[in-house]
Amino acid sequence: SLTGEVNFNTEWKSMLGYADDEIRNEFAEWRRLVHPLDLDRAESAINDFMSGKSKNFSLEHRLKTRDGHWHWILGRGAIISRTDDGKPARTIGTHTDIHRQKTLELALSESDQRFRGAFETAAIGMALVGLAGEWLEVNQALLDMLQYEEDELLKQTFQGISHPDDLELDLEHLSALTAGIIPSYQLEKRYFRKDGSVIWAVLSASMVRDESGAPLHYVAQVENITERKELQKRVVYQASHDELTGLPNRRLLQERLAYTLALSRRHKRAFALMFIDIDHFKQVNDEYGHDIGDELLKWLADKLSTVVRASDTLGRQGGDEFVLLLSEISAPEDAVLVARKIFKELREEFDTGVLQLRVSLSVGIAINDPQY
């Protein structure tokens, strides 16, 4: 009222833990109970309402309870009578306990801020992905990884930049995630960068749902493992290939031979092994040095490779010993024809630019024919 008198009902007082006689019916009592950080904002809202700047009064603020804690209250007010000159004479208001909702809201806001901070500063790529695969939000690490500007990537879908050989498995996992069969998943897959190059990544995906459990969007974490995959590839390659010539080594030759032998027995198919040595190779090393010897081995590997079919295997056992596995022949003469092609290739001299050598080979042929 104009006198500043306020009537606080029993329910209002008990909401804060006070008895009727512990709160006086004065506006100053309300001011005493308002949180210091909310007081200026609260008085400003009241003044705007009373002066007519705002038509409605609505204020979220904290009041002190009898036990000294701060309780969130939603205050709403309305003018019920005015003076002859139109000024507010009497108001009525309600205070609603919103402490639980406000506490949850603030906790969620703090959680969201922490997520946002982690999202933006993460060293790995992070993204929010829509249910149709559209990129909703992406961090800078993902943009740098894929070489896109933000507006460019947001026009894409994850399906559009995924390697087609990896997409089906990704979609299968995504379907199970959306259906609630799995809580999250992780897999290795390839992405296309903006320039068309391919990178390997570990994708970790989870799902965000609303209060009813309905899917909202996915959270994707993308770690670039291209260097790791290339290192693994090199390690595997080095374990099965000759370092000097790049040809299959003794280990891989034995694996291919075992596989060919199994197929030969199953399908009654003949195959041949050719053993190829360089004549007087030790003399080349002794007279011209091992560097020339290595160059000769690489030259011979290139020459022999020209006569090898895609289904055959040319390998180096060690030293100057090469093996050619002809995985399928129709007759022994087929192996002889290959040997003739090899000798024909060696009509050309080995030429280093400084040294020219005529190279001769010794070739032995072993034929396995399960029909005999």
Short mmCIF file of C-alpha atoms in Angstrom, two decimals:
data_model
loop_
_atom_site.label_atom_id
_atom_site.label_comp_id
_atom_site.label_asym_id
_atom_site.label_seq_id
_atom_site.Cartn_x
_atom_site.Cartn_y
_atom_site.Cartn_z
CA SER A 1 0.00 0.00 0.00
CA LEU A 2 1.00 3.68 -0.08
CA THR A 3 1.95 3.45 3.58
CA GLY A 4 4.49 0.70 2.91
CA GLU A 5 2.53 -1.83 4.92
CA VAL A 6 2.84 -5.42 3.72
CA ASN A 7 0.77 -8.39 4.81
CA PHE A 8 2.78 -11.62 4.73
CA ASN A 9 0.47 -14.61 5.19
CA THR A 10 1.29 -17.63 7.31
CA GLU A 11 2.08 -19.84 4.30
CA TRP A 12 4.64 -17.31 3.03
CA LYS A 13 6.37 -17.22 6.43
CA SER A 14 6.34 -20.99 6.90
CA MET A 15 7.79 -21.47 3.41
CA LEU A 16 10.92 -19.81 4.77
CA GLY A 17 10.70 -21.55 8.16
CA TYR A 18 9.46 -18.56 10.17
CA ALA A 19 6.61 -18.37 12.70
CA ASP A 20 3.94 -15.65 12.34
CA ASP A 21 5.42 -13.43 15.05
CA GLU A 22 8.96 -13.59 13.62
CA ILE A 23 8.19 -11.50 10.52
CA ARG A 24 6.73 -8.00 10.83
CA ASN A 25 4.28 -6.76 8.20
CA GLU A 26 6.68 -4.18 6.82
CA PHE A 27 8.37 -3.84 3.43
CA ALA A 28 11.68 -3.48 5.25
CA GLU A 29 11.36 -7.09 6.37
CA TRP A 30 11.35 -8.27 2.78
CA ARG A 31 14.39 -6.10 2.03
CA ARG A 32 16.16 -7.60 5.05
CA LEU A 33 15.61 -11.13 3.78
CA VAL A 34 16.66 -10.57 0.15
CA HIS A 35 20.09 -11.86 -0.88
CA PRO A 36 22.51 -8.90 -1.17
CA LEU A 37 23.43 -9.92 -4.73
CA ASP A 38 19.76 -9.88 -5.74
CA LEU A 39 18.67 -6.70 -3.93
CA ASP A 40 19.55 -4.09 -6.57
CA ARG A 41 17.98 -6.17 -9.31
CA ALA A 42 14.88 -6.77 -7.18
CA GLU A 43 14.39 -3.08 -6.29
CA SER A 44 14.94 -2.09 -9.90
CA ALA A 45 12.24 -4.54 -11.02
CA ILE A 46 9.83 -3.21 -8.37
CA ASN A 47 10.49 0.43 -9.34
CA ASP A 48 9.95 -0.34 -13.04
CA PHE A 49 6.68 -2.07 -12.18
CA MET A 50 5.40 0.67 -9.88
CA SER A 51 6.39 3.43 -12.32
CA GLY A 52 4.69 1.74 -15.22
CA LYS A 53 7.85 0.90 -17.18
CA SER A 54 6.91 -2.77 -17.06
CA LYS A 55 3.34 -4.02 -17.18
CA ASN A 56 4.00 -7.19 -15.22
CA PHE A 57 6.10 -7.93 -12.18
CA SER A 58 8.03 -11.20 -12.18
CA LEU A 59 11.23 -11.73 -10.26
CA GLU A 60 13.42 -14.69 -9.40
CA HIS A 61 15.39 -13.94 -6.22
CA ARG A 62 16.76 -15.50 -3.08
CA LEU A 63 15.36 -15.02 0.43
CA LYS A 64 17.01 -16.01 3.69
CA THR A 65 15.34 -18.86 5.57
CA ARG A 66 15.17 -19.04 9.34
CA ASP A 67 18.07 -21.53 9.41
CA GLY A 68 20.26 -19.10 7.45
CA HIS A 69 20.11 -20.70 4.02
CA TRP A 70 19.13 -18.97 0.79
CA HIS A 71 15.95 -20.12 -0.92
CA TRP A 72 14.98 -19.33 -4.52
CA ILE A 73 11.57 -17.66 -4.83
CA LEU A 74 9.56 -16.56 -7.86
CA GLY A 75 7.67 -13.36 -7.06
CA ARG A 76 4.78 -12.12 -9.20
CA GLY A 77 2.67 -9.01 -8.63
CA ALA A 78 -0.28 -7.01 -9.90
CA ILE A 79 -1.75 -3.57 -9.13
CA ILE A 80 -5.31 -3.84 -7.74
CA SER A 81 -6.06 -0.18 -7.02
CA ARG A 82 -4.75 3.28 -7.93
CA THR A 83 -4.98 6.83 -6.57
CA ASP A 84 -6.98 9.55 -8.30
CA ASP A 85 -3.89 10.62 -10.25
CA GLY A 86 -3.29 7.03 -11.47
CA LYS A 87 -0.47 6.03 -9.15
CA PRO A 88 -0.47 2.52 -7.66
CA ALA A 89 -2.25 2.48 -4.31
CA ARG A 90 -2.44 -1.22 -3.56
CA THR A 91 -0.73 -4.30 -5.00
CA ILE A 92 -1.06 -8.00 -4.53
CA GLY A 93 1.60 -10.59 -5.11
CA THR A 94 2.47 -14.23 -4.84
CA HIS A 95 5.71 -15.94 -3.95
CA THR A 96 6.32 -19.43 -5.33
CA ASP A 97 8.99 -21.81 -4.07
CA ILE A 98 11.20 -22.58 -7.09
CA HIS A 99 14.29 -23.61 -5.16
CA ARG A 100 14.42 -27.15 -6.50
CA GLN A 101 13.88 -26.14 -10.12
CA LYS A 102 16.34 -23.24 -9.88
CA THR A 103 19.01 -25.38 -8.24
CA LEU A 104 18.65 -27.95 -11.02
CA GLU A 105 18.70 -25.23 -13.66
CA LEU A 106 21.88 -23.71 -12.25
CA ALA A 107 23.50 -27.13 -11.98
CA LEU A 108 22.61 -27.87 -15.59
CA SER A 109 23.89 -24.46 -16.65
CA GLU A 110 27.18 -25.07 -14.82
CA SER A 111 27.41 -28.53 -16.39
CA ASP A 112 26.71 -27.07 -19.81
CA GLN A 113 29.40 -24.42 -19.29
CA ARG A 114 31.91 -27.10 -18.31
CA PHE A 115 30.92 -29.14 -21.39
CA ARG A 116 31.24 -26.07 -23.61
CA GLY A 117 34.67 -25.35 -22.23
CA ALA A 118 35.82 -28.92 -22.78
CA PHE A 119 34.16 -28.98 -26.22
CA GLU A 120 35.95 -25.90 -27.50
CA THR A 121 39.38 -26.59 -26.01
CA ALA A 122 39.56 -30.36 -26.56
CA ALA A 123 42.69 -31.55 -28.35
CA ILE A 124 40.62 -34.07 -30.32
CA GLY A 125 37.76 -33.37 -32.70
CA MET A 126 34.33 -33.05 -31.09
CA ALA A 127 30.92 -32.53 -32.64
CA LEU A 128 27.20 -32.57 -31.98
CA VAL A 129 25.57 -34.51 -34.80
CA GLY A 130 21.88 -34.44 -35.73
CA LEU A 131 19.73 -37.54 -36.10
CA ALA A 132 20.03 -37.37 -39.90
CA GLY A 133 23.82 -37.13 -39.74
CA GLU A 134 24.09 -33.36 -40.09
CA TRP A 135 26.87 -31.56 -38.23
CA LEU A 136 25.19 -29.30 -35.64
CA GLU A 137 28.23 -27.98 -33.79
CA VAL A 138 31.93 -28.67 -34.36
CA ASN A 139 35.04 -27.61 -32.50
CA GLN A 140 38.20 -26.14 -33.95
CA ALA A 141 40.20 -29.36 -33.57
CA LEU A 142 37.77 -31.18 -35.88
CA LEU A 143 37.84 -28.34 -38.41
CA ASP A 144 41.65 -28.40 -38.44
CA MET A 145 41.64 -32.18 -38.78
CA LEU A 146 39.26 -32.19 -41.77
CA GLN A 147 40.57 -28.91 -43.26
CA TYR A 148 37.13 -27.30 -43.44
CA GLU A 149 35.87 -23.88 -42.43
CA GLU A 150 32.99 -24.11 -39.95
CA ASP A 151 30.28 -22.94 -42.37
CA GLU A 152 31.54 -25.43 -44.97
CA LEU A 153 31.45 -28.44 -42.66
CA LEU A 154 28.02 -27.55 -41.25
CA LYS A 155 26.63 -27.94 -44.76
CA GLN A 156 27.89 -31.53 -44.88
CA THR A 157 26.74 -34.75 -43.23
CA PHE A 158 29.04 -37.29 -41.61
CA GLN A 159 27.86 -39.80 -44.22
CA GLY A 160 29.08 -37.50 -47.00
CA ILE A 161 32.67 -37.35 -45.74
CA SER A 162 32.93 -40.97 -44.54
CA HIS A 163 34.82 -43.54 -46.58
CA PRO A 164 32.18 -45.77 -48.24
CA ASP A 165 33.95 -48.96 -47.11
CA ASP A 166 33.54 -47.90 -43.46
CA LEU A 167 30.09 -46.32 -43.60
CA GLU A 168 27.92 -49.45 -43.35
CA LEU A 169 29.50 -50.58 -40.06
CA ASP A 170 29.24 -47.06 -38.66
CA LEU A 171 25.52 -46.88 -39.53
CA GLU A 172 24.89 -50.30 -37.96
CA HIS A 173 26.40 -49.14 -34.67
CA LEU A 174 24.51 -45.85 -34.91
CA SER A 175 21.22 -47.67 -35.38
CA ALA A 176 21.89 -49.80 -32.27
CA LEU A 177 22.84 -46.67 -30.32
CA THR A 178 19.65 -44.85 -31.34
CA ALA A 179 17.53 -47.88 -30.43
CA GLY A 180 19.09 -47.98 -26.97
CA ILE A 181 20.65 -51.40 -27.54
CA ILE A 182 24.12 -50.03 -26.76
CA PRO A 183 25.02 -46.95 -24.65
CA SER A 184 27.91 -45.89 -26.90
CA TYR A 185 30.33 -47.28 -29.44
CA GLN A 186 33.86 -46.83 -30.73
CA LEU A 187 35.35 -47.81 -34.08
CA GLU A 188 38.16 -47.01 -36.46
CA LYS A 189 37.05 -45.42 -39.71
CA ARG A 190 38.23 -43.17 -42.52
CA TYR A 191 37.12 -39.63 -43.34
CA PHE A 192 37.68 -37.57 -46.47
CA ARG A 193 39.28 -34.19 -45.94
CA LYS A 194 38.19 -31.18 -47.95
CA ASP A 195 41.04 -31.77 -50.45
CA GLY A 196 39.96 -35.40 -50.97
CA SER A 197 42.78 -36.97 -48.95
CA VAL A 198 41.89 -39.69 -46.47
CA ILE A 199 42.59 -39.78 -42.75
CA TRP A 200 42.10 -42.59 -40.25
CA ALA A 201 40.28 -41.78 -37.02
CA VAL A 202 38.90 -43.42 -33.89
CA LEU A 203 35.25 -42.39 -33.59
CA SER A 204 33.59 -42.51 -30.15
CA ALA A 205 29.85 -41.84 -30.29
CA SER A 206 27.15 -41.48 -27.64
CA MET A 207 23.54 -40.30 -27.60
CA VAL A 208 21.82 -37.39 -25.86
CA ARG A 209 18.14 -37.92 -25.04
CA ASP A 210 15.38 -35.72 -23.62
CA GLU A 211 13.58 -36.29 -20.31
CA SER A 212 11.26 -38.84 -21.92
CA GLY A 213 14.16 -40.78 -23.42
CA ALA A 214 13.58 -39.63 -27.00
CA PRO A 215 16.80 -39.15 -29.06
CA LEU A 216 17.96 -35.55 -29.43
CA HIS A 217 21.40 -35.73 -31.05
CA TYR A 218 24.71 -37.58 -31.00
CA VAL A 219 28.00 -36.56 -29.40
CA ALA A 220 31.01 -37.58 -31.50
CA GLN A 221 34.66 -37.57 -30.49
CA VAL A 222 37.09 -37.99 -33.39
CA GLU A 223 40.79 -38.72 -32.82
CA ASN A 224 43.16 -38.64 -35.78
CA ILE A 225 45.19 -41.88 -35.85
CA THR A 226 46.53 -41.62 -39.41
CA GLU A 227 50.17 -41.62 -38.29
CA ARG A 228 49.54 -44.62 -36.05
CA LYS A 229 47.85 -46.55 -38.86
CA GLU A 230 50.66 -45.74 -41.27
CA LEU A 231 53.21 -46.88 -38.70
CA GLN A 232 51.29 -50.14 -38.18
CA LYS A 233 51.16 -50.62 -41.93
CA ARG A 234 54.91 -50.07 -42.22
CA VAL A 235 55.62 -52.50 -39.39
CA VAL A 236 53.44 -55.18 -40.99
CA TYR A 237 55.00 -54.52 -44.40
CA GLN A 238 58.55 -54.65 -43.04
CA ALA A 239 57.82 -57.93 -41.28
CA SER A 240 56.77 -59.57 -44.54
CA HIS A 241 58.87 -57.81 -47.19
CA ASP A 242 62.53 -57.55 -48.06
CA GLU A 243 63.88 -54.16 -47.06
CA LEU A 244 66.19 -53.80 -50.07
CA THR A 245 63.96 -54.87 -52.97
CA GLY A 246 60.49 -54.49 -51.48
CA LEU A 247 59.66 -58.06 -52.55
CA PRO A 248 57.98 -60.61 -50.25
CA ASN A 249 60.52 -62.11 -47.87
CA ARG A 250 61.07 -65.72 -46.81
CA ARG A 251 58.24 -65.54 -44.24
CA LEU A 252 55.62 -64.28 -46.70
CA LEU A 253 56.84 -66.71 -49.35
CA GLN A 254 56.27 -69.62 -46.98
CA GLU A 255 52.74 -68.37 -46.21
CA ARG A 256 51.91 -68.03 -49.91
CA LEU A 257 53.41 -71.45 -50.64
CA ALA A 258 51.33 -73.09 -47.89
CA TYR A 259 48.18 -71.41 -49.23
CA THR A 260 48.96 -72.43 -52.82
CA LEU A 261 49.66 -76.00 -51.74
CA ALA A 262 46.31 -76.20 -49.95
CA LEU A 263 44.46 -74.91 -53.02
CA SER A 264 46.39 -77.32 -55.24
CA ARG A 265 45.29 -80.31 -53.17
CA ARG A 266 41.69 -79.12 -52.94
CA HIS A 267 41.22 -78.27 -56.62
CA LYS A 268 43.76 -80.73 -58.15
CA ARG A 269 45.70 -77.81 -59.59
CA ALA A 270 49.38 -77.82 -60.59
CA PHE A 271 51.81 -75.08 -59.55
CA ALA A 272 55.51 -74.41 -60.00
CA LEU A 273 58.40 -73.00 -57.99
CA MET A 274 61.31 -71.31 -59.74
CA PHE A 275 64.59 -70.80 -57.87
CA ILE A 276 66.68 -68.00 -59.36
CA ASP A 277 70.30 -67.17 -58.44
CA ILE A 278 72.70 -64.61 -59.90
CA ASP A 279 75.81 -66.27 -61.26
CA HIS A 280 79.06 -65.10 -59.63
CA PHE A 281 77.25 -62.61 -57.37
CA LYS A 282 79.94 -62.91 -54.68
CA GLN A 283 82.50 -61.82 -57.23
CA VAL A 284 80.46 -58.68 -57.97
CA ASN A 285 80.42 -57.79 -54.27
CA ASP A 286 84.13 -58.49 -53.89
CA GLU A 287 85.21 -56.51 -56.96
CA TYR A 288 82.77 -53.59 -56.96
CA GLY A 289 81.51 -53.38 -53.38
CA HIS A 290 78.26 -54.13 -51.65
CA ASP A 291 76.59 -50.91 -52.82
CA ILE A 292 76.91 -52.10 -56.44
CA GLY A 293 75.75 -55.54 -55.32
CA ASP A 294 72.64 -54.01 -53.75
CA GLU A 295 71.91 -52.00 -56.90
CA LEU A 296 72.21 -55.17 -58.95
CA LEU A 297 69.72 -56.99 -56.70
CA LYS A 298 67.21 -54.14 -57.02
CA TRP A 299 67.70 -54.05 -60.79
CA LEU A 300 67.09 -57.79 -61.04
CA ALA A 301 63.98 -57.54 -58.82
CA ASP A 302 62.54 -54.94 -61.21
CA LYS A 303 63.34 -57.09 -64.24
CA LEU A 304 61.82 -60.23 -62.74
CA SER A 305 58.68 -58.32 -61.69
CA THR A 306 57.86 -57.62 -65.34
CA VAL A 307 57.20 -61.31 -66.02
CA VAL A 308 55.11 -61.97 -62.91
CA ARG A 309 51.33 -62.33 -63.15
CA ALA A 310 49.09 -60.79 -60.49
CA SER A 311 48.33 -64.27 -59.14
CA ASP A 312 52.03 -65.20 -58.81
CA THR A 313 54.52 -64.30 -56.08
CA LEU A 314 58.08 -63.15 -56.60
CA GLY A 315 60.14 -63.05 -53.43
CA ARG A 316 63.69 -62.79 -52.16
CA GLN A 317 64.85 -65.50 -49.80
CA GLY A 318 68.11 -63.74 -48.99
CA GLY A 319 71.44 -62.95 -50.62
CA ASP A 320 71.07 -63.37 -54.39
CA GLU A 321 68.34 -66.03 -54.05
CA PHE A 322 64.95 -65.24 -55.57
CA VAL A 323 61.88 -67.47 -55.70
CA LEU A 324 59.03 -67.20 -58.16
CA LEU A 325 55.83 -69.02 -57.20
CA LEU A 326 53.60 -69.71 -60.20
CA SER A 327 50.36 -70.39 -58.36
CA GLU A 328 48.64 -72.18 -61.25
CA ILE A 329 49.96 -73.78 -64.43
CA SER A 330 48.17 -75.95 -66.95
CA ALA A 331 51.34 -77.81 -68.02
CA PRO A 332 55.07 -77.96 -67.14
CA GLU A 333 55.80 -76.05 -70.32
CA ASP A 334 54.20 -72.96 -68.77
CA ALA A 335 57.06 -72.70 -66.30
CA VAL A 336 59.57 -73.10 -69.13
CA LEU A 337 57.93 -70.20 -71.01
CA VAL A 338 58.29 -67.99 -67.93
CA ALA A 339 61.97 -68.92 -67.63
CA ARG A 340 62.50 -67.93 -71.27
CA LYS A 341 60.85 -64.57 -70.60
CA ILE A 342 63.24 -64.03 -67.69
CA PHE A 343 66.29 -64.75 -69.83
CA LYS A 344 64.93 -62.45 -72.51
CA GLU A 345 64.63 -59.60 -70.00
CA LEU A 346 68.27 -60.09 -69.03
CA ARG A 347 69.60 -59.46 -72.50
CA GLU A 348 69.90 -55.86 -71.35
CA GLU A 349 73.07 -55.07 -69.43
CA PHE A 350 73.11 -53.88 -65.84
CA ASP A 351 74.25 -50.26 -66.21
CA THR A 352 75.01 -47.92 -63.28
CA GLY A 353 76.17 -45.10 -65.56
CA VAL A 354 79.75 -45.89 -64.60
CA LEU A 355 79.73 -49.69 -64.66
CA GLN A 356 78.14 -52.08 -67.18
CA LEU A 357 77.77 -55.77 -66.42
CA ARG A 358 76.34 -58.69 -68.35
CA VAL A 359 74.23 -60.68 -65.85
CA SER A 360 73.56 -64.39 -66.08
CA LEU A 361 71.23 -66.47 -63.92
CA SER A 362 70.82 -70.03 -62.79
CA VAL A 363 67.17 -71.10 -62.74
CA GLY A 364 65.77 -74.26 -61.21
CA ILE A 365 62.15 -75.35 -61.61
CA ALA A 366 60.11 -77.61 -59.31
CA ILE A 367 56.59 -78.59 -60.35
CA ASN A 368 53.85 -79.90 -58.07
CA ASP A 369 51.07 -81.68 -59.93
CA PRO A 370 48.56 -83.47 -57.65
CA GLN A 371 47.27 -85.50 -60.62
CA TYR A 372 50.47 -87.54 -60.70
#
